[in-house]
Tab-separated table of C-alpha atoms and ligand atoms in Angstrom:
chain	number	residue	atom	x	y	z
A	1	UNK	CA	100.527	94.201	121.600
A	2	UNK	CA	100.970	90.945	123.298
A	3	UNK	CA	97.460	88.789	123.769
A	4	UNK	CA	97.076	86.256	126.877
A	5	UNK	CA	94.557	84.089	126.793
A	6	UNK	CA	92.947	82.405	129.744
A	7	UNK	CA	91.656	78.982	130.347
A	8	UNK	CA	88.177	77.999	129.940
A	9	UNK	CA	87.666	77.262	133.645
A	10	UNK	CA	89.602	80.327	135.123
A	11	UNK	CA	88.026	81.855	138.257
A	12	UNK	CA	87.588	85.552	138.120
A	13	UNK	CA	89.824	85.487	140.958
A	14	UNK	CA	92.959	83.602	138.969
A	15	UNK	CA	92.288	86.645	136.596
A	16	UNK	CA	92.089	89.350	138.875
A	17	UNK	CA	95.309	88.264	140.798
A	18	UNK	CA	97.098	88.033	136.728
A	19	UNK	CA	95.585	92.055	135.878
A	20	UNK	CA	96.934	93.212	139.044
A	21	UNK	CA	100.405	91.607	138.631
A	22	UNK	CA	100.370	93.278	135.008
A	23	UNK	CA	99.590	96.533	135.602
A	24	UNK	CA	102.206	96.632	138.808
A	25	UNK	CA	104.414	95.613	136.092
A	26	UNK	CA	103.161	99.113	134.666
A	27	UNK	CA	101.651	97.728	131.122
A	28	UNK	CA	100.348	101.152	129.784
A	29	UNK	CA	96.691	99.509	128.903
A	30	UNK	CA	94.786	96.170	129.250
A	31	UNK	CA	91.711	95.585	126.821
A	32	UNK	CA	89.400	92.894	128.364
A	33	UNK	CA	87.959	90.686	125.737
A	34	UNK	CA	85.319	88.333	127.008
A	35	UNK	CA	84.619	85.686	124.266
A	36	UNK	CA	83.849	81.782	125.504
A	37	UNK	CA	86.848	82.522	127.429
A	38	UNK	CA	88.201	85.723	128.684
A	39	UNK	CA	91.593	87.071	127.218
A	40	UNK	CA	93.378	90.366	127.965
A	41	UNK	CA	95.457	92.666	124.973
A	42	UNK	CA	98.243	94.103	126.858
A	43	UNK	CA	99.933	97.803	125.294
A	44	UNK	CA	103.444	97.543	127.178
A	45	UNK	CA	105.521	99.632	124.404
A	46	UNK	CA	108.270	100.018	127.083
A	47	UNK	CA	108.518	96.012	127.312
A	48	UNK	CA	108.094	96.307	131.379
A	49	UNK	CA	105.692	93.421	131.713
A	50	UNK	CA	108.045	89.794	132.166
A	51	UNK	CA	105.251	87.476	129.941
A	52	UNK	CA	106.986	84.491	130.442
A	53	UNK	CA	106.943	85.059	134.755
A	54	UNK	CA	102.230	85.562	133.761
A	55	UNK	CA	102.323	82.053	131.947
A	56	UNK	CA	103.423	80.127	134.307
A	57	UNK	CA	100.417	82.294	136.775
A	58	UNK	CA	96.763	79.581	137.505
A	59	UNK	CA	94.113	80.151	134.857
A	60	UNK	CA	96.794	80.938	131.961
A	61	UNK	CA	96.626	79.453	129.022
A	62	UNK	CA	98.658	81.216	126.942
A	63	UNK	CA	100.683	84.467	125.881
A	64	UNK	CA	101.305	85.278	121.970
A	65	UNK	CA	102.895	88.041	120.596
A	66	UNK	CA	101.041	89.901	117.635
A	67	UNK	CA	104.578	89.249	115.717
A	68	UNK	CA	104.386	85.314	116.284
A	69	UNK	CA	100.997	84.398	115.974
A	70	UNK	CA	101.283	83.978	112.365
A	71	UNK	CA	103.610	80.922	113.254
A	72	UNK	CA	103.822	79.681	109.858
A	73	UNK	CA	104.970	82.980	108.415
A	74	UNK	CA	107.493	83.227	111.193
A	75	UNK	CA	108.986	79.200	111.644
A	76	UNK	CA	108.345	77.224	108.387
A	77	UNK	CA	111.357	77.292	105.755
A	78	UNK	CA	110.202	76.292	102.650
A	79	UNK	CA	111.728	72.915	101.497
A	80	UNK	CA	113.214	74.422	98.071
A	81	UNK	CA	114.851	77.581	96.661
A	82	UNK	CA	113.070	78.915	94.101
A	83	UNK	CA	115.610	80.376	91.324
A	84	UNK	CA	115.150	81.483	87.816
A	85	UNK	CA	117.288	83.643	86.003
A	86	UNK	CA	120.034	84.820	88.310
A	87	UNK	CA	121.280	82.289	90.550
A	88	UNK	CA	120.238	82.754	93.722
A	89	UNK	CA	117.494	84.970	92.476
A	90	UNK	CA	113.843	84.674	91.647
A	91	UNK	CA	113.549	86.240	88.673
A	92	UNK	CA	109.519	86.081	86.925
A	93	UNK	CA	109.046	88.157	83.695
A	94	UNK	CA	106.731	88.624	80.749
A	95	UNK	CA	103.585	90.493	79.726
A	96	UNK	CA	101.123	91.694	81.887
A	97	UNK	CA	98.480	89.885	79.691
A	98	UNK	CA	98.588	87.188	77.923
A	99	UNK	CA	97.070	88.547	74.334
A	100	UNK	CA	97.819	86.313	71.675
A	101	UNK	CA	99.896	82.851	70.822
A	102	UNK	CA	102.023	85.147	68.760
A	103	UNK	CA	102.804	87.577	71.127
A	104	UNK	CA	103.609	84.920	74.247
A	105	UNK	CA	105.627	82.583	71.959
A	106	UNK	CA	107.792	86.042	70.865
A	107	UNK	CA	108.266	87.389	75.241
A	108	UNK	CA	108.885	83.691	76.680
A	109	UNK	CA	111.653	82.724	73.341
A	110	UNK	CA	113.754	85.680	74.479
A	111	UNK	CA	113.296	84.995	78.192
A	112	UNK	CA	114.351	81.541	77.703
A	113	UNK	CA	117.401	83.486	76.144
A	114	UNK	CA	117.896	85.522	79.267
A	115	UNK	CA	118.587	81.895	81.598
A	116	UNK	CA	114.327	82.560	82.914
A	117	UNK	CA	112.582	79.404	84.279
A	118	UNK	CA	109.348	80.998	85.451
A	119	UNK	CA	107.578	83.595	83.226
A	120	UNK	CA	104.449	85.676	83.778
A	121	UNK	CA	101.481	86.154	81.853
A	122	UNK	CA	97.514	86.915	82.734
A	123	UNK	CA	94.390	85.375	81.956
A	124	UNK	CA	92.084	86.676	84.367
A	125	UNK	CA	92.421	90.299	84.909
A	126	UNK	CA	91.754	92.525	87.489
A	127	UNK	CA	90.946	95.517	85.278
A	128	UNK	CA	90.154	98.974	86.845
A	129	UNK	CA	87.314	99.471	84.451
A	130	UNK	CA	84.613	96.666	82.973
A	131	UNK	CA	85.218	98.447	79.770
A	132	UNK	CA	88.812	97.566	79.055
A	133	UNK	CA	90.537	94.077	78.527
A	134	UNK	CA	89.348	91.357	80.519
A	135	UNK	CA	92.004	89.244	79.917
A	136	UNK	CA	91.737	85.616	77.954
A	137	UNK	CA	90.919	83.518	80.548
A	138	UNK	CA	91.261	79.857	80.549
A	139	UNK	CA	91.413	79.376	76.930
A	140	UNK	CA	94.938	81.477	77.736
A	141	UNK	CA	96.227	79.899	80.491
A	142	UNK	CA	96.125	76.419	78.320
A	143	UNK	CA	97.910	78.402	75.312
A	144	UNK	CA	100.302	79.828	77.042
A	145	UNK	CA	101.762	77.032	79.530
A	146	UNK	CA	102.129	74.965	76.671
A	147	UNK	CA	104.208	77.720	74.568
A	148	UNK	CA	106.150	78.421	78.452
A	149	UNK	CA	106.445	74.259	77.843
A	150	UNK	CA	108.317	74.486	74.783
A	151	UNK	CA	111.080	76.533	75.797
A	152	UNK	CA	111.349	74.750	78.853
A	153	UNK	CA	109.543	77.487	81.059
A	154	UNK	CA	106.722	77.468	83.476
A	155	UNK	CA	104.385	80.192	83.940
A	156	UNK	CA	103.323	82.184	86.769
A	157	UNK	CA	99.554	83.790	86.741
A	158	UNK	CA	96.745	85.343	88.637
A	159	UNK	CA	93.522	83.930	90.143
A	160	UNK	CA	90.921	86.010	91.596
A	161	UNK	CA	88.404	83.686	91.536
A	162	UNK	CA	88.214	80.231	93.287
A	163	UNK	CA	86.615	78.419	91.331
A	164	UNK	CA	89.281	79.359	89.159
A	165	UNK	CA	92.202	77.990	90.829
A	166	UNK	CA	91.790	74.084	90.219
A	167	UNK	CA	92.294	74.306	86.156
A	168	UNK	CA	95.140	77.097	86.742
A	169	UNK	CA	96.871	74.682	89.387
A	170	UNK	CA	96.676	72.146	86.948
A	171	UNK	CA	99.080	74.853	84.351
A	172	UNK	CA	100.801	77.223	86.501
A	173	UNK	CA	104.181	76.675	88.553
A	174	UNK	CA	102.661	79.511	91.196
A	175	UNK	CA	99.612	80.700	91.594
A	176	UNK	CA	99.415	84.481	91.479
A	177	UNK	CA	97.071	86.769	94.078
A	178	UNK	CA	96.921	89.854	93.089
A	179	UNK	CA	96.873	93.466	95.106
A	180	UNK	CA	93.146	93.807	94.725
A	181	UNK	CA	92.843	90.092	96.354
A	182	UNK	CA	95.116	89.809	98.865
A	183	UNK	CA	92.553	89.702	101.862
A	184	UNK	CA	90.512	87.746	100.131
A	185	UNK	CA	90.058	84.496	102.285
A	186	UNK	CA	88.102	81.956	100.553
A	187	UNK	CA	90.849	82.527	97.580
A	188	UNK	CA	93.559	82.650	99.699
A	189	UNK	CA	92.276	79.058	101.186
A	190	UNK	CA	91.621	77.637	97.638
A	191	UNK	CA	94.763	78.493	96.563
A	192	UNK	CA	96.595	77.277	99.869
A	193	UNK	CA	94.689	73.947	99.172
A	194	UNK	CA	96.149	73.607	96.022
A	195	UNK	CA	99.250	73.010	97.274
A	196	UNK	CA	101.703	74.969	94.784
A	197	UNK	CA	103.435	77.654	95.853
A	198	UNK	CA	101.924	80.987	96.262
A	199	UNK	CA	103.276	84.434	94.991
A	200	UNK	CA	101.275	86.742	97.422
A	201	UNK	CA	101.533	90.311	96.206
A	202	UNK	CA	100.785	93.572	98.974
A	203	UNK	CA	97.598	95.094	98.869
A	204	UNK	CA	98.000	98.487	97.831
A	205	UNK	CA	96.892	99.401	101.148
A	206	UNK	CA	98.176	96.635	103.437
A	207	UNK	CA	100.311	97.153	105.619
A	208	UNK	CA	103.242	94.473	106.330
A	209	UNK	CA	101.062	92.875	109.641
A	210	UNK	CA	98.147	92.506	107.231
A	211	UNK	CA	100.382	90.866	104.351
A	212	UNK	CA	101.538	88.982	106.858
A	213	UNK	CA	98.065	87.358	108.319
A	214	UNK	CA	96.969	86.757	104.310
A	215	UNK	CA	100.032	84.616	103.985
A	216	UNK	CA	99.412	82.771	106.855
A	217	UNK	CA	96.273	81.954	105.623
A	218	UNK	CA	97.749	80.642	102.437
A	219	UNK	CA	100.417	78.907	104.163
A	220	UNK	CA	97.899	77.490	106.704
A	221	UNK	CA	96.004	75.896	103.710
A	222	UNK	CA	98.670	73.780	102.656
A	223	UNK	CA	100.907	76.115	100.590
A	224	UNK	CA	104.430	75.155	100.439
A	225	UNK	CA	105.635	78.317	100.313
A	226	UNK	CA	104.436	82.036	100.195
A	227	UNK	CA	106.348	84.382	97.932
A	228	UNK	CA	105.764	87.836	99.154
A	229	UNK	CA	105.529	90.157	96.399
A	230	UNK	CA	106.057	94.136	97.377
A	231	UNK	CA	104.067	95.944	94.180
A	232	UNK	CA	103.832	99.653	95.676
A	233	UNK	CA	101.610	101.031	98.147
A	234	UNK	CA	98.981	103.704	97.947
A	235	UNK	CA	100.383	107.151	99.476
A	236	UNK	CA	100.115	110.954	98.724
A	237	UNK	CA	102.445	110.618	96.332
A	238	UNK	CA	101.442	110.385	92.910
A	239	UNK	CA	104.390	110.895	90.742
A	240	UNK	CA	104.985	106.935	90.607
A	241	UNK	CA	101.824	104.832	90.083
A	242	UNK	CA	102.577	103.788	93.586
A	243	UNK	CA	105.045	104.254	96.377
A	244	UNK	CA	107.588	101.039	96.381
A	245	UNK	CA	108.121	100.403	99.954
A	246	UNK	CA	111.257	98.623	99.594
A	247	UNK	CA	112.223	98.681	103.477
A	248	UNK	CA	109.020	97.595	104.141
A	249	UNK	CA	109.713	94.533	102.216
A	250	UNK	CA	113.183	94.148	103.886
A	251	UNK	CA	111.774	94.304	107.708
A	252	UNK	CA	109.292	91.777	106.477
A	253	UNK	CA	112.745	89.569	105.743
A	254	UNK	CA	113.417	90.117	109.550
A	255	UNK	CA	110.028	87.845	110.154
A	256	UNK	CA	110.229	85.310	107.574
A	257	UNK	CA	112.338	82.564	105.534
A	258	UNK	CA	110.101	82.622	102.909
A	259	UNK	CA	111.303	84.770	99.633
A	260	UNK	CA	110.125	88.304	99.623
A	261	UNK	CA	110.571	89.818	96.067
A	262	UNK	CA	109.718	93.169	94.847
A	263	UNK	CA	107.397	94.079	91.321
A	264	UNK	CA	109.238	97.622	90.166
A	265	UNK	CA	106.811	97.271	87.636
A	266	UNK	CA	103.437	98.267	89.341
A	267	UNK	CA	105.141	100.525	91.242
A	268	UNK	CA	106.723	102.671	88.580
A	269	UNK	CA	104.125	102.459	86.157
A	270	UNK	CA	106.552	103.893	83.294
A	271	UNK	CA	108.864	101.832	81.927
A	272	UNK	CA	111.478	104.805	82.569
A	273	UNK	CA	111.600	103.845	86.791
A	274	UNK	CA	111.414	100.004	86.417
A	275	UNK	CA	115.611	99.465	86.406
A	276	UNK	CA	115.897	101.823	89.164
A	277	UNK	CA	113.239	99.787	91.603
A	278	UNK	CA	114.635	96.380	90.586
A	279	UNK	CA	117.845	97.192	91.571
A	280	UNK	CA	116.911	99.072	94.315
A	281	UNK	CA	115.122	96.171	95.883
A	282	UNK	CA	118.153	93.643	94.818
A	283	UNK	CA	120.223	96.386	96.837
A	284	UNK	CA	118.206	95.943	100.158
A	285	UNK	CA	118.448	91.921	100.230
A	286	UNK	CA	115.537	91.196	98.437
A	287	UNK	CA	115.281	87.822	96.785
A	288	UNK	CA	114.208	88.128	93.645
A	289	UNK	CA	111.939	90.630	90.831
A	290	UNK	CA	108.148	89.761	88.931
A	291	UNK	CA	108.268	92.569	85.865
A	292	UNK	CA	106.329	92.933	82.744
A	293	UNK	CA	108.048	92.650	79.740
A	294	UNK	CA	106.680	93.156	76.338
A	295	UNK	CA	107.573	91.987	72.195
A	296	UNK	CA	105.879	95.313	71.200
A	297	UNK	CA	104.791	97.756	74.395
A	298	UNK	CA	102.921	100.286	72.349
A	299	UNK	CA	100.206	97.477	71.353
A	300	UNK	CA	99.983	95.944	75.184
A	301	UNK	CA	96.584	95.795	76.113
A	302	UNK	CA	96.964	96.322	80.014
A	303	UNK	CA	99.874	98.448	81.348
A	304	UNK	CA	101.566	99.661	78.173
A	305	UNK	CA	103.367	102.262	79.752
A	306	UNK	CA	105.418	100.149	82.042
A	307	UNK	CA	106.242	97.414	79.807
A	308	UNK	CA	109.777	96.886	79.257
A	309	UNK	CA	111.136	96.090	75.653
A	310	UNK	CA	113.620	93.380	75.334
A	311	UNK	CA	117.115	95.864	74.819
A	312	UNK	CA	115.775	97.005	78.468
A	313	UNK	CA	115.079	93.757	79.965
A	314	UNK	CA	118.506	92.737	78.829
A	315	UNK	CA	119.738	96.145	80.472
A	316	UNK	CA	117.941	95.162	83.419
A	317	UNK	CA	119.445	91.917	83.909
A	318	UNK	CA	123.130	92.410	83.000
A	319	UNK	CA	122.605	95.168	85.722
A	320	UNK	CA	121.085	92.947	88.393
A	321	UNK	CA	123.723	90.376	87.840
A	322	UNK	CA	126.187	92.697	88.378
A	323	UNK	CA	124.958	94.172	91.810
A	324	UNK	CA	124.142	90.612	92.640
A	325	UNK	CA	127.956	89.772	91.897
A	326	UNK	CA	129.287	93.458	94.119
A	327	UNK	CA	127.244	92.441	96.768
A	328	UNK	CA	128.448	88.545	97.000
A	329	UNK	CA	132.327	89.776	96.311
A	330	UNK	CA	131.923	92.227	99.291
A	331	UNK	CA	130.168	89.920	101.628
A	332	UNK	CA	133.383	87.469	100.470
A	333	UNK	CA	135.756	90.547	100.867
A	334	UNK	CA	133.929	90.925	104.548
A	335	UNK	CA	134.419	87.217	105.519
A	336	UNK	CA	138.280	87.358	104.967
A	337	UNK	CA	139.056	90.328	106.754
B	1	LIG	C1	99.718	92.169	87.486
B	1	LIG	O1	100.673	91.560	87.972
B	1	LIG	O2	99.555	92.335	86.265
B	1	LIG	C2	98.764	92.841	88.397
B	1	LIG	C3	97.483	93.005	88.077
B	1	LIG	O3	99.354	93.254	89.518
B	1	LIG	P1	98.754	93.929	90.855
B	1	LIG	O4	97.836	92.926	91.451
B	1	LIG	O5	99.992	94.170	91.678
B	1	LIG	O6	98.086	95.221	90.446
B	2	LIG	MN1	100.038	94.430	85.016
């Protein structure tokens, strides 16, 4: 869909003579939208319809494409590379919620032994249910950065609300927006404001257009940098907790420089999958992995099942460093032949 927009003062003549030149062109459909100004959607799926020969036409103001209206998205590259863990990589880990001093000091010690800078950990969480945990809330964000502080880590961690997001800015690295939040604009702004970056995750039933316009918002804001987070969709399937749209996540690398990572974690649901989607989204040129690791899974209170204990974190990383290192040996291979 392409959208040209007309000046303020165009005659109905000026936009007469610009419908007729499109549909000789043979554009399949024009929608007339008549707002303070009058602009036309355009359907030309066979690409018949020369745009750039219509903006040069009297009473034009201007043509965007549906892909490159969400300019930041599309043009800004964020000033630094994000990398913890692997280099080159974004790795984020930890538990899902943050539950007690004991239990954070005991995941971020042996993720500081795995080469992590950023860890996870919730405070405010979106539960399914009002009658399960609710997470900690701000007496847990406090807790935990300083614990992340002491092995030299920072933490990563959810908002949903924005009155919320100026005492998390002041502890967090990134500021996390969930699945349930993602089109949630006055967050999305608050969080933009705050000027950290962003880690953006894909409503469950967003598609990649839609993830794309809540970034922008973010971005628009004053967010340094979005990092698009792909944590399963919703689809008939229900053998996974949700369906990882990993190629999904790798044409939304087509649009953007900012990092797009993938959360195997979410979408498996059981711990048994998680390996298998990390590397799967390392495999299709993602940039980097958010999972939930736990000291003791079986006494998580939010998303036991998928947890990953330590011997499998350490699994999961000696495995991702390895694909990392076939991938960069064959691209190397590739650039002597
Ligand atoms: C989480 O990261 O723990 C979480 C709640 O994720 P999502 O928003 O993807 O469900
Ligand atoms: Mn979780």
């Amino acid at each position: 869909m392409t959208t040209l927009i007309f000046t303020y003062d165009a005659t109905p003549h000026q936009i007469e003579a610009v419908r007729r030149a499109i549909v000789g062109e043979g554009a399949a459909e024009i929608t007339r939208m008549n707002g303070d100004r009058v602009a036309f959607l355009v359907d030309d799926p066979a690409g018949l319809v020369h745009f750039d020969r219509m903006q040069q036409m009297p009473g034009v103001e201007s043509v965007l494409n549906a892909s490159d209206k969400n300019r930041a998205v599309a043009e800004v590259t964020p000033a630094t590379r994000l990398e913890s863990g692997i280099e080159g990589l974004l790795v984020i880990a930890g538990p899902c919620s943050i539950e007690s001093e004991e239990q954070v000091a005991s995941v971020y010690e042996r993720m500081a032994e795995e080469g992590l800078r950023y860890v996870r950990g919730g405070a405010y969480k979106p539960r399914t249910s009002p009658h399960d945990f609710q997470g900690r809330g701000a007496e847990a964000l406090v807790i935990s950065a300083e614990i992340a502080r002491d092995f030299g880590l920072e933490i990563v961690s959810e908002v949903m609300d924005p009155r919320d997001v100026e005492l998390a800015a002041r502890h967090v690295a990134m500021l996390q927006i969930g699945t349930r939040s993602m089109q949630n604009i006055p967050l999305l702004r608050e969080a933009g404001a705050s000027r950290l970056p962003v880690l953006l995750k894909r409503g469950m039933s967003a598609t990649v257009e839609e993830w794309i316009g809540a970034a922008e918002h973010v971005l628009v804001a004053g967010a340094p940098v979005v990092i698009f987070c792909e944590r399963g969709i919703r689809t008939f399937e229900s053998i996974t907790r949700n369906t990882l749209d990993v190629l999904g996540a790798a044409a939304l690398k087509e649009r953007t420089a900012m990092p797009v990572i993938v959360d195997p974690s979410h979408a498996a649901g059981r711990r048994s999958l998680v390996v298998q989607g990390a590397l799967a989204g390392l495999a299709a040129g993602l940039d980097g992995l958010l999972v939930e690791v736990h000291n003791d899974p079986a006494s998580a209170r939010s998303d036991a099942a998928q947890a990953l204990r330590f011997d499998e974190f350490s699994t999961l990383m000696r495995r991702a460093r390895a694909l990392r290192a076939a991938l960069a040996e064959a691209d190397l291979y590739e650039r002597k032949r």
